[in-house]
CSV table of C-alpha atoms and ligand atoms in Angstrom, one decimal:
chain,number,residue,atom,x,y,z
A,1,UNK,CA,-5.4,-157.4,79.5
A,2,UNK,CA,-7.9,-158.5,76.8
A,3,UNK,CA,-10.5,-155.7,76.2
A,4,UNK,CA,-12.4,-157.8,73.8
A,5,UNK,CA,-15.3,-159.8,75.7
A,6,UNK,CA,-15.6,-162.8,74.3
A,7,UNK,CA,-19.1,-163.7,74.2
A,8,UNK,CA,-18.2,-167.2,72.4
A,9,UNK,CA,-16.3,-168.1,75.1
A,10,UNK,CA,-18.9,-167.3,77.3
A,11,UNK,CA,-21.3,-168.8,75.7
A,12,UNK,CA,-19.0,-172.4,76.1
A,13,UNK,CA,-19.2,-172.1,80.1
A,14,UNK,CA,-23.0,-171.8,80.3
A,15,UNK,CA,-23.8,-174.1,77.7
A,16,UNK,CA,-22.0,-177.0,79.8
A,17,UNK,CA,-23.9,-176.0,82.6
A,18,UNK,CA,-27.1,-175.8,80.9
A,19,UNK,CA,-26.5,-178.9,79.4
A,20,UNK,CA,-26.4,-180.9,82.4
A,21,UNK,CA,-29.5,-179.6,82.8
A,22,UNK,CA,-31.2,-180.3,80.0
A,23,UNK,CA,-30.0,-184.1,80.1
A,24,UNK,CA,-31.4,-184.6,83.3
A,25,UNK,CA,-34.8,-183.6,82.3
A,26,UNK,CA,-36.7,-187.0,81.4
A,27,UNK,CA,-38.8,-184.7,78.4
A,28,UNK,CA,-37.7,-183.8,75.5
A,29,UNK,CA,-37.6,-179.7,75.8
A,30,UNK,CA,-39.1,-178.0,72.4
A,31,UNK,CA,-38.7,-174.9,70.9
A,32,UNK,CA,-40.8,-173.1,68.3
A,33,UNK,CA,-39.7,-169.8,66.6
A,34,UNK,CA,-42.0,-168.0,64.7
A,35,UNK,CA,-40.7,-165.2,62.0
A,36,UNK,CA,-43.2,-163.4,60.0
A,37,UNK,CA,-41.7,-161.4,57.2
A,38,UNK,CA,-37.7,-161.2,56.0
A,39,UNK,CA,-35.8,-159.7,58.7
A,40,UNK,CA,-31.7,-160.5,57.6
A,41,UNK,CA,-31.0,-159.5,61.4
A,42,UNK,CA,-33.7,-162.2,62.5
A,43,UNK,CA,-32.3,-165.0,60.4
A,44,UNK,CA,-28.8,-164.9,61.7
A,45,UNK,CA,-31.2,-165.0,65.4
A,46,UNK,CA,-32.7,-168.3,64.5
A,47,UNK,CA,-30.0,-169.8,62.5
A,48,UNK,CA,-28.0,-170.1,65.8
A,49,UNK,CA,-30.9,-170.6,67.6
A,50,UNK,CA,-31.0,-174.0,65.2
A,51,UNK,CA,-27.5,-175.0,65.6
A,52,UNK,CA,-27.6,-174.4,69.3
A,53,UNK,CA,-30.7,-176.9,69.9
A,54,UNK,CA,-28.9,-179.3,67.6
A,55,UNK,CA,-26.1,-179.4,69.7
A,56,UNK,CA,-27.7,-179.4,72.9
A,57,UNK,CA,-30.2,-182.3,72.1
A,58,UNK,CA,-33.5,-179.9,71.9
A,59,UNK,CA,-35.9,-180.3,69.1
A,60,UNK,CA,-36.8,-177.0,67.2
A,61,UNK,CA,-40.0,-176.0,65.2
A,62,UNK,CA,-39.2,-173.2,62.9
A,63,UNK,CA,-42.5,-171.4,61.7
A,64,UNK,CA,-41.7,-168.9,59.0
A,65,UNK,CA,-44.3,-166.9,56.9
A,66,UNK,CA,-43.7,-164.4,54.5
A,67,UNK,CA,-46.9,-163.1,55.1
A,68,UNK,CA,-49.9,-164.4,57.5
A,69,UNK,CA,-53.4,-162.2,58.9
A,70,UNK,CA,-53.0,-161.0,62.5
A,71,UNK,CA,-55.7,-163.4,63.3
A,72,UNK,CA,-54.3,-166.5,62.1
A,73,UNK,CA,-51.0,-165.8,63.7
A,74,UNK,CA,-53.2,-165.8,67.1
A,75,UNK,CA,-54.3,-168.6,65.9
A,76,UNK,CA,-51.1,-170.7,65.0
A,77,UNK,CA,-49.8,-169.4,69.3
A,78,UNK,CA,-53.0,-170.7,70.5
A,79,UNK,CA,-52.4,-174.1,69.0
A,80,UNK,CA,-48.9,-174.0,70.3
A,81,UNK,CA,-49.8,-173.0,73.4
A,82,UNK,CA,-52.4,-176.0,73.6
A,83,UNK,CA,-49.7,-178.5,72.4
A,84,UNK,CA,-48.2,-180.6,75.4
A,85,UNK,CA,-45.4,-181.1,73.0
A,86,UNK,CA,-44.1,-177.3,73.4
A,87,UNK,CA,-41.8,-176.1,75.8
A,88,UNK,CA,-41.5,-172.6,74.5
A,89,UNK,CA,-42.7,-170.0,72.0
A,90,UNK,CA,-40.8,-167.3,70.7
A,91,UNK,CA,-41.9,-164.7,68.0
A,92,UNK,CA,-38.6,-162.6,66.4
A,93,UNK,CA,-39.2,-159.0,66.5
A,94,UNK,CA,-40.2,-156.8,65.0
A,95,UNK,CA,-42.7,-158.2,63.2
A,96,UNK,CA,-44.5,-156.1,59.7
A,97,UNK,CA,-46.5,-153.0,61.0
A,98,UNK,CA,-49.8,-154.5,59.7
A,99,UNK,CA,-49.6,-156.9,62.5
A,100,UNK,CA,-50.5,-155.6,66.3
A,101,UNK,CA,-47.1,-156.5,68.4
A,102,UNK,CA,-48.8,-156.7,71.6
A,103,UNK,CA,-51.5,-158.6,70.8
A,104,UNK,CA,-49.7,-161.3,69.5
A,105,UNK,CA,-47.5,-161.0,72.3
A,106,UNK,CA,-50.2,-161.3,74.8
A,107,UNK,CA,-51.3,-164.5,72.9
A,108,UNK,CA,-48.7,-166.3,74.0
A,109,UNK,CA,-49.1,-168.5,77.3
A,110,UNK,CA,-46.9,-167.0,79.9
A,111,UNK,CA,-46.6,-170.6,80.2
A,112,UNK,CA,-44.5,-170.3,77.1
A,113,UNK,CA,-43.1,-167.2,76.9
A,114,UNK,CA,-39.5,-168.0,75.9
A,115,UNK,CA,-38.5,-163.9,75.3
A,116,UNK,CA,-40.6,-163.0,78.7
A,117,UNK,CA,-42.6,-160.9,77.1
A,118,UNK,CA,-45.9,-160.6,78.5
A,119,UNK,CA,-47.7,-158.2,80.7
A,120,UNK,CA,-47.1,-161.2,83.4
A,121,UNK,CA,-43.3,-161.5,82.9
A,122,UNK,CA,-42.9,-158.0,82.7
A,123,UNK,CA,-45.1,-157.0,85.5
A,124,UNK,CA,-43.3,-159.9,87.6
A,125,UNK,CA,-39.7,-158.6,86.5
A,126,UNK,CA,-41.2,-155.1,87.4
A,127,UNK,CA,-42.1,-155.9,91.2
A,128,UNK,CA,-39.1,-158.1,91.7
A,129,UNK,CA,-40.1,-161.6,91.6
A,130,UNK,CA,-38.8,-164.2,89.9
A,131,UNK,CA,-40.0,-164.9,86.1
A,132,UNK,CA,-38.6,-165.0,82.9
A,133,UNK,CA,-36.7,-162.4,81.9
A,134,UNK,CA,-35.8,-161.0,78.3
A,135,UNK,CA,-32.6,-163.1,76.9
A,136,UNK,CA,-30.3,-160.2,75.7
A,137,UNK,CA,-31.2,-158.6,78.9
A,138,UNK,CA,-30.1,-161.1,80.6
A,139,UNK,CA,-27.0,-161.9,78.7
A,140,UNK,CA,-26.0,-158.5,79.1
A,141,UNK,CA,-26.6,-158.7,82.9
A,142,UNK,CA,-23.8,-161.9,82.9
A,143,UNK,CA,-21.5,-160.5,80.7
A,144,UNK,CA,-20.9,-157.4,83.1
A,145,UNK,CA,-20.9,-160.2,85.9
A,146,UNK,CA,-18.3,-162.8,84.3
A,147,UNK,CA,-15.7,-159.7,83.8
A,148,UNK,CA,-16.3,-158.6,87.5
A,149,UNK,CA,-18.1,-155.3,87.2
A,150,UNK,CA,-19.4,-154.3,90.8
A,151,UNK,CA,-22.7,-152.5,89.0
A,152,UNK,CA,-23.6,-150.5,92.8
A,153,UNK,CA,-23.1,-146.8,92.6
A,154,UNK,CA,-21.8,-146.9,89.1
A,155,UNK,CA,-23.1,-144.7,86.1
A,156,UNK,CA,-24.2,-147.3,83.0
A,157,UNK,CA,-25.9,-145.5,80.6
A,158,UNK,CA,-28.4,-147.4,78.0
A,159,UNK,CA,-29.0,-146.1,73.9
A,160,UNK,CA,-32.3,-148.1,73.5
A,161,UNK,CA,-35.3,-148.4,75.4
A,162,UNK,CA,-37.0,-151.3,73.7
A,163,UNK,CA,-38.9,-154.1,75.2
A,164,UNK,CA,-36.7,-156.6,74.9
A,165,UNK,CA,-33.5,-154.6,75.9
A,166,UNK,CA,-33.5,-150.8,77.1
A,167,UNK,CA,-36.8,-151.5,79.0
A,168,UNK,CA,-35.9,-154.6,81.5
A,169,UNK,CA,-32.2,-153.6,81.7
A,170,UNK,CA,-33.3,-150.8,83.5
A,171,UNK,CA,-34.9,-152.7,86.2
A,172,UNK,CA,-31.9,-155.2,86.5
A,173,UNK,CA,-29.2,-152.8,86.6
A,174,UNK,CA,-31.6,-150.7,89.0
A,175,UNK,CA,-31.9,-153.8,91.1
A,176,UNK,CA,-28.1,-154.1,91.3
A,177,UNK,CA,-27.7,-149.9,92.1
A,178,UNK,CA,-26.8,-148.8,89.2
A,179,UNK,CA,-27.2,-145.2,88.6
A,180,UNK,CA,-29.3,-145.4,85.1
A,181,UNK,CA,-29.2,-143.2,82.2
A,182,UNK,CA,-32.0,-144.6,79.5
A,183,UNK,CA,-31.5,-142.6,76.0
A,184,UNK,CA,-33.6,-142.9,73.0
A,185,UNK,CA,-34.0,-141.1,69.5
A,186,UNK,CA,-35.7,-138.0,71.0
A,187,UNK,CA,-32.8,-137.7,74.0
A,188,UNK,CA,-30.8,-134.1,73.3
A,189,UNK,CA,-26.9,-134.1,74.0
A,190,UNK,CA,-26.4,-137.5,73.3
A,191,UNK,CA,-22.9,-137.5,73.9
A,192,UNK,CA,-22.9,-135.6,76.7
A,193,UNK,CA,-25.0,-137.9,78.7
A,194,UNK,CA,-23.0,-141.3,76.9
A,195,UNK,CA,-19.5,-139.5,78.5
A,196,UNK,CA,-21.2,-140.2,81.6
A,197,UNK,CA,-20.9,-143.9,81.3
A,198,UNK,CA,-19.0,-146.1,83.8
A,199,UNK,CA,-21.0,-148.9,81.9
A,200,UNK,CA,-22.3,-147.5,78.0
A,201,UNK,CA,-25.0,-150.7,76.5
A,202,UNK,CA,-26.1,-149.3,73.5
A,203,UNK,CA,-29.0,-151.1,71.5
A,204,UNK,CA,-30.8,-148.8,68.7
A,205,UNK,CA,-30.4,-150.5,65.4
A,206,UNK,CA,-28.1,-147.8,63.8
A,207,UNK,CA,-24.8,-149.2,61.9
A,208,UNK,CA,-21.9,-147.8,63.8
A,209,UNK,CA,-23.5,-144.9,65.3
A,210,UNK,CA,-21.7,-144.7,68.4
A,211,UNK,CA,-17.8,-143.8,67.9
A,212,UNK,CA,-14.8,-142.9,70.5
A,213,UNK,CA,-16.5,-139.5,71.1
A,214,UNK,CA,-19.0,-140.6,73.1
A,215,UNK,CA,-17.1,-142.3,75.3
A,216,UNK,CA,-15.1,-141.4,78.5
A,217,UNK,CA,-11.6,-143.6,78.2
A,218,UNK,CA,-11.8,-146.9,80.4
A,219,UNK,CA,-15.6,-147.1,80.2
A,220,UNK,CA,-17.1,-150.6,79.6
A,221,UNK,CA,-18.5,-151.1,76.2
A,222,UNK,CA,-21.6,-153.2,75.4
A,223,UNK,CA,-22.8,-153.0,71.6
A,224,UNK,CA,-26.4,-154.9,71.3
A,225,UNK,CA,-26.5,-153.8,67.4
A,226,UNK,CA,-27.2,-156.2,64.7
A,227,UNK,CA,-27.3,-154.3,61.7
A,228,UNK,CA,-26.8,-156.8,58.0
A,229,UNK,CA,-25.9,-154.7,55.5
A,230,UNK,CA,-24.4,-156.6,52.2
A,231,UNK,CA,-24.1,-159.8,53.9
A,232,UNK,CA,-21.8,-158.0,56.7
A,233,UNK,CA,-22.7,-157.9,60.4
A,234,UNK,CA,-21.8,-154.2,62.0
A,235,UNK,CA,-22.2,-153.3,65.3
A,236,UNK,CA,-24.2,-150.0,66.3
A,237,UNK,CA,-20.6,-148.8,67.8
A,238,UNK,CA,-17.4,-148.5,65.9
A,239,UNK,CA,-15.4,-151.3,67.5
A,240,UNK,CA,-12.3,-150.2,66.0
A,241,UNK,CA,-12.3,-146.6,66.7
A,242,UNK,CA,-13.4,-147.7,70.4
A,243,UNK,CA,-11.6,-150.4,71.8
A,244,UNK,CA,-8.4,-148.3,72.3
A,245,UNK,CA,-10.2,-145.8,74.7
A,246,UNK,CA,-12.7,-148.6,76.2
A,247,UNK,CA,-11.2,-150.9,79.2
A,248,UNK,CA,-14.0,-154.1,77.8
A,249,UNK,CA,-16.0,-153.8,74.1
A,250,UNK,CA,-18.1,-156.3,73.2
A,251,UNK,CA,-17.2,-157.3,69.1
A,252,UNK,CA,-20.1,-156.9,66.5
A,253,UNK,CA,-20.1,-160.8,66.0
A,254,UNK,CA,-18.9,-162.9,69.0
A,255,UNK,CA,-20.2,-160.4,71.4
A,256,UNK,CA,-23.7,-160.2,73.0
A,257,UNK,CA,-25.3,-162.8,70.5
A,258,UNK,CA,-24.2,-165.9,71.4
A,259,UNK,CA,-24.7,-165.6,75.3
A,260,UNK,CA,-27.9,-164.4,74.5
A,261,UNK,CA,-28.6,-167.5,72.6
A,262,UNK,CA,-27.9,-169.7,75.6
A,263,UNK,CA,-30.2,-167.7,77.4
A,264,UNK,CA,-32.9,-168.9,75.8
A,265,UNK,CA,-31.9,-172.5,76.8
A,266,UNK,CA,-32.0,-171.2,80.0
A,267,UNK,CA,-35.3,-169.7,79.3
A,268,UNK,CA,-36.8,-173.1,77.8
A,269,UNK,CA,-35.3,-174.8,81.1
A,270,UNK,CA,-37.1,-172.7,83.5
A,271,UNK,CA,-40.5,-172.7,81.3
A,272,UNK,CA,-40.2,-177.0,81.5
A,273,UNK,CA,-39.9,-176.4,85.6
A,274,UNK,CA,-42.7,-173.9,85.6
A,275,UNK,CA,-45.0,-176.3,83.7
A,276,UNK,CA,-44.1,-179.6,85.6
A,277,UNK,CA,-44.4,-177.6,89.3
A,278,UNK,CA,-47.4,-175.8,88.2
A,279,UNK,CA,-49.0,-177.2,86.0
A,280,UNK,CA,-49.0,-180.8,87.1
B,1,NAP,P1,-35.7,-151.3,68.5
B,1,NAP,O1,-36.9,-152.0,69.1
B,1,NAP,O2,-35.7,-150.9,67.1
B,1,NAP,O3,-35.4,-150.0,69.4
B,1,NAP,C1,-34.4,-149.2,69.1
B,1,NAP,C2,-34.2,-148.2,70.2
B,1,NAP,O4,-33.1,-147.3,69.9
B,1,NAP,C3,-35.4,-147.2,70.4
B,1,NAP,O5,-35.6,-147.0,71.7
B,1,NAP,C4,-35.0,-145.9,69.7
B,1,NAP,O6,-35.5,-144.8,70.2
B,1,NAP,C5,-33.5,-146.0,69.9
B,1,NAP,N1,-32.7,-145.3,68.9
B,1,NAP,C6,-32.7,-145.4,67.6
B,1,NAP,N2,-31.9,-144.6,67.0
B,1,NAP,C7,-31.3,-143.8,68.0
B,1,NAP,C8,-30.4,-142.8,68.0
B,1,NAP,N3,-29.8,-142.3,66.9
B,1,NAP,N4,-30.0,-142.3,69.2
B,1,NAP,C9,-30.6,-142.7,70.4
B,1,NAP,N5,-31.5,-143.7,70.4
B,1,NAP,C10,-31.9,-144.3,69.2
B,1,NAP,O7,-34.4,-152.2,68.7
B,1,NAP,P2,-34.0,-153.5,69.5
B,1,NAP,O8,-34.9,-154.6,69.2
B,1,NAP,O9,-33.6,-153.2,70.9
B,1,NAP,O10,-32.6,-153.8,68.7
B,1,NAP,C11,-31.6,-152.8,68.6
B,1,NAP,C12,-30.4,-153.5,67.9
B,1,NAP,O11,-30.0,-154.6,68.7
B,1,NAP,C13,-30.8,-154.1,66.5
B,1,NAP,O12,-29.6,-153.9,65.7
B,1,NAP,C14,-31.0,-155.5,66.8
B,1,NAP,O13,-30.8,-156.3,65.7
B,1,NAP,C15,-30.0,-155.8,67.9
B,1,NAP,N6,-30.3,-156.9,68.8
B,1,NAP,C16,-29.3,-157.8,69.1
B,1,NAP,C17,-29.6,-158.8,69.9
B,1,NAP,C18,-28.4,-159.8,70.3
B,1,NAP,O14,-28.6,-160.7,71.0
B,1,NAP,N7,-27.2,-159.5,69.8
B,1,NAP,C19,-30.8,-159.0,70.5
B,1,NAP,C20,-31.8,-158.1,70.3
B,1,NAP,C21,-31.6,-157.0,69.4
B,1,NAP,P3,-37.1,-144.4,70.2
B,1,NAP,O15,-37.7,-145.3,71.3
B,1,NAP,O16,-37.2,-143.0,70.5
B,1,NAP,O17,-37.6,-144.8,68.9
């Protein structure tokens, strides 16, 4: 049996799906990424975020500043939002600490709102009705669905509770009845409550963190981590020191990031929908 998930593989299926999608949509569907600051983990995001569009016939705006006021930023989402030519707007996180994440957030159209970010799309995914829903999330969600994993009753235990991770996977695997561990910086006996895990998804940021130890053998492995350090992409678990114990590990590169990519075609797609049914 192959442990390693291949998210590239993946990634192949949905795009052709997608993509019969997107060519049946009489608009051109656009994207505009805005990046504020130098985030090595956030360029690797948009360079296949570039390639992907390429490939997929979607034009792609690519807004970077190395430094912009808080109020101009607003300003630059408010003119996107206005533009008929945008289908979606999303902002890499995290941005500097001088700028306020939420407001900027909350600036953006939920018209428009590529990541699903704001208080709507959250509040919507919160009460269980349909919206847009955080892309890693989501490609996290489809990954346990393409290698069968029945999620009811089962313990899957998430390192990470940010916003565009810890926080809606709870809710998704909830809605699937999942038993649901969420673990953060402050949680005490890590490892006792990771050796827990039917399902481990661990999303924190730290290279490697996350070794064998934590893990009971044939749990399922999902490593979110992005970490860039001399030009090398590690994971936050040690891939090599888990995949004998794990039944399915996700790889550092290959893994989570290129379904969650796709996702945000799928993302784009519904945002065109919502504005032509809605709007219109
Ligand atoms: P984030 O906003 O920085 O949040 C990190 C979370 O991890 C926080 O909840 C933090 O706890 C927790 N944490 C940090 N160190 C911990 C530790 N030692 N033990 C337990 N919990 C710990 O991160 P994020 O945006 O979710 O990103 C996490 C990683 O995933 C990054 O490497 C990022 O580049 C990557 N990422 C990858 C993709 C992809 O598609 N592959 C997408 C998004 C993010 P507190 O809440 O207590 O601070």
């Amino acid at each position: 049996m192959n442990k390693i998930i291949d998210g590239k593989l993946l990634q192949q299926d949905f795009k052709k799906e997608l993509q019969k999608k997107v060519d049946g949509i009489k608009d051109k569907l656009k994207l505009v990424v805005i990046q504020v600051d130098n985030n090595l983990s956030s360029d690797i995001y948009v360079k296949t975020k570039v390639k992907l569009c390429q490939e997929m016939g979607i034009l792609f705006e690519y807004k970077k500043f190395d430094y912009i006021l808080e109020d101009e930023l607003i300003l630059e989402i408010e003119k996107l939002n206005n533009d008929l030519s945008v289908t979606g707007i999303l902002v890499e996180l995290p941005l500097p600490e001088y700028i306020n994440q939420n407001r900027v957030i909350e600036a953006i159209s939920f018209y428009k709102d590529v990541d699903g970010l704001t208080s709507y799309n959250v509040g919507r995914l919160s009460n269980g009705i349909d919206g847009i829903i955080p892309c890693t999330a989501l490609s996290i969600i489809n990954i346990l669905d393409k290698i069968n994993m029945n999620l009811s009753g089962i313990n899957v235990v998430i390192v990470g509770k940010s916003r565009l991770v810890g926080m809606p996977l709870i809710k998704l695997l909830l809605d699937k009845s999942a038993t649901v561990i969420s673990c953060n910086s402050k949680t005490k006996n890590l490892k006792k409550l990771t050796s827990l895990a039917d399902v481990l998804i661990v999303a924190i940021g730290e290279k490697e963190f996350i070794d064998d130890t934590y893990i009971k053998k044939g749990a399922v492995v999902i490593d979110v981590g992005v970490n860039v350090i001399n030009n090398k992409i590690y994971g936050d678990c040690n891939f090599e020191k888990m995949i004998e114990k794990c039944s399915y590990i996700t790889p550092p590169v290959g893994g989570v990031g290129p379904l969650t990519n796709v996702m945000v075609i799928n993302n784009l797609i519904c945002l065109y929908n919502l504005q032509n049914n809605d709007l219109k």
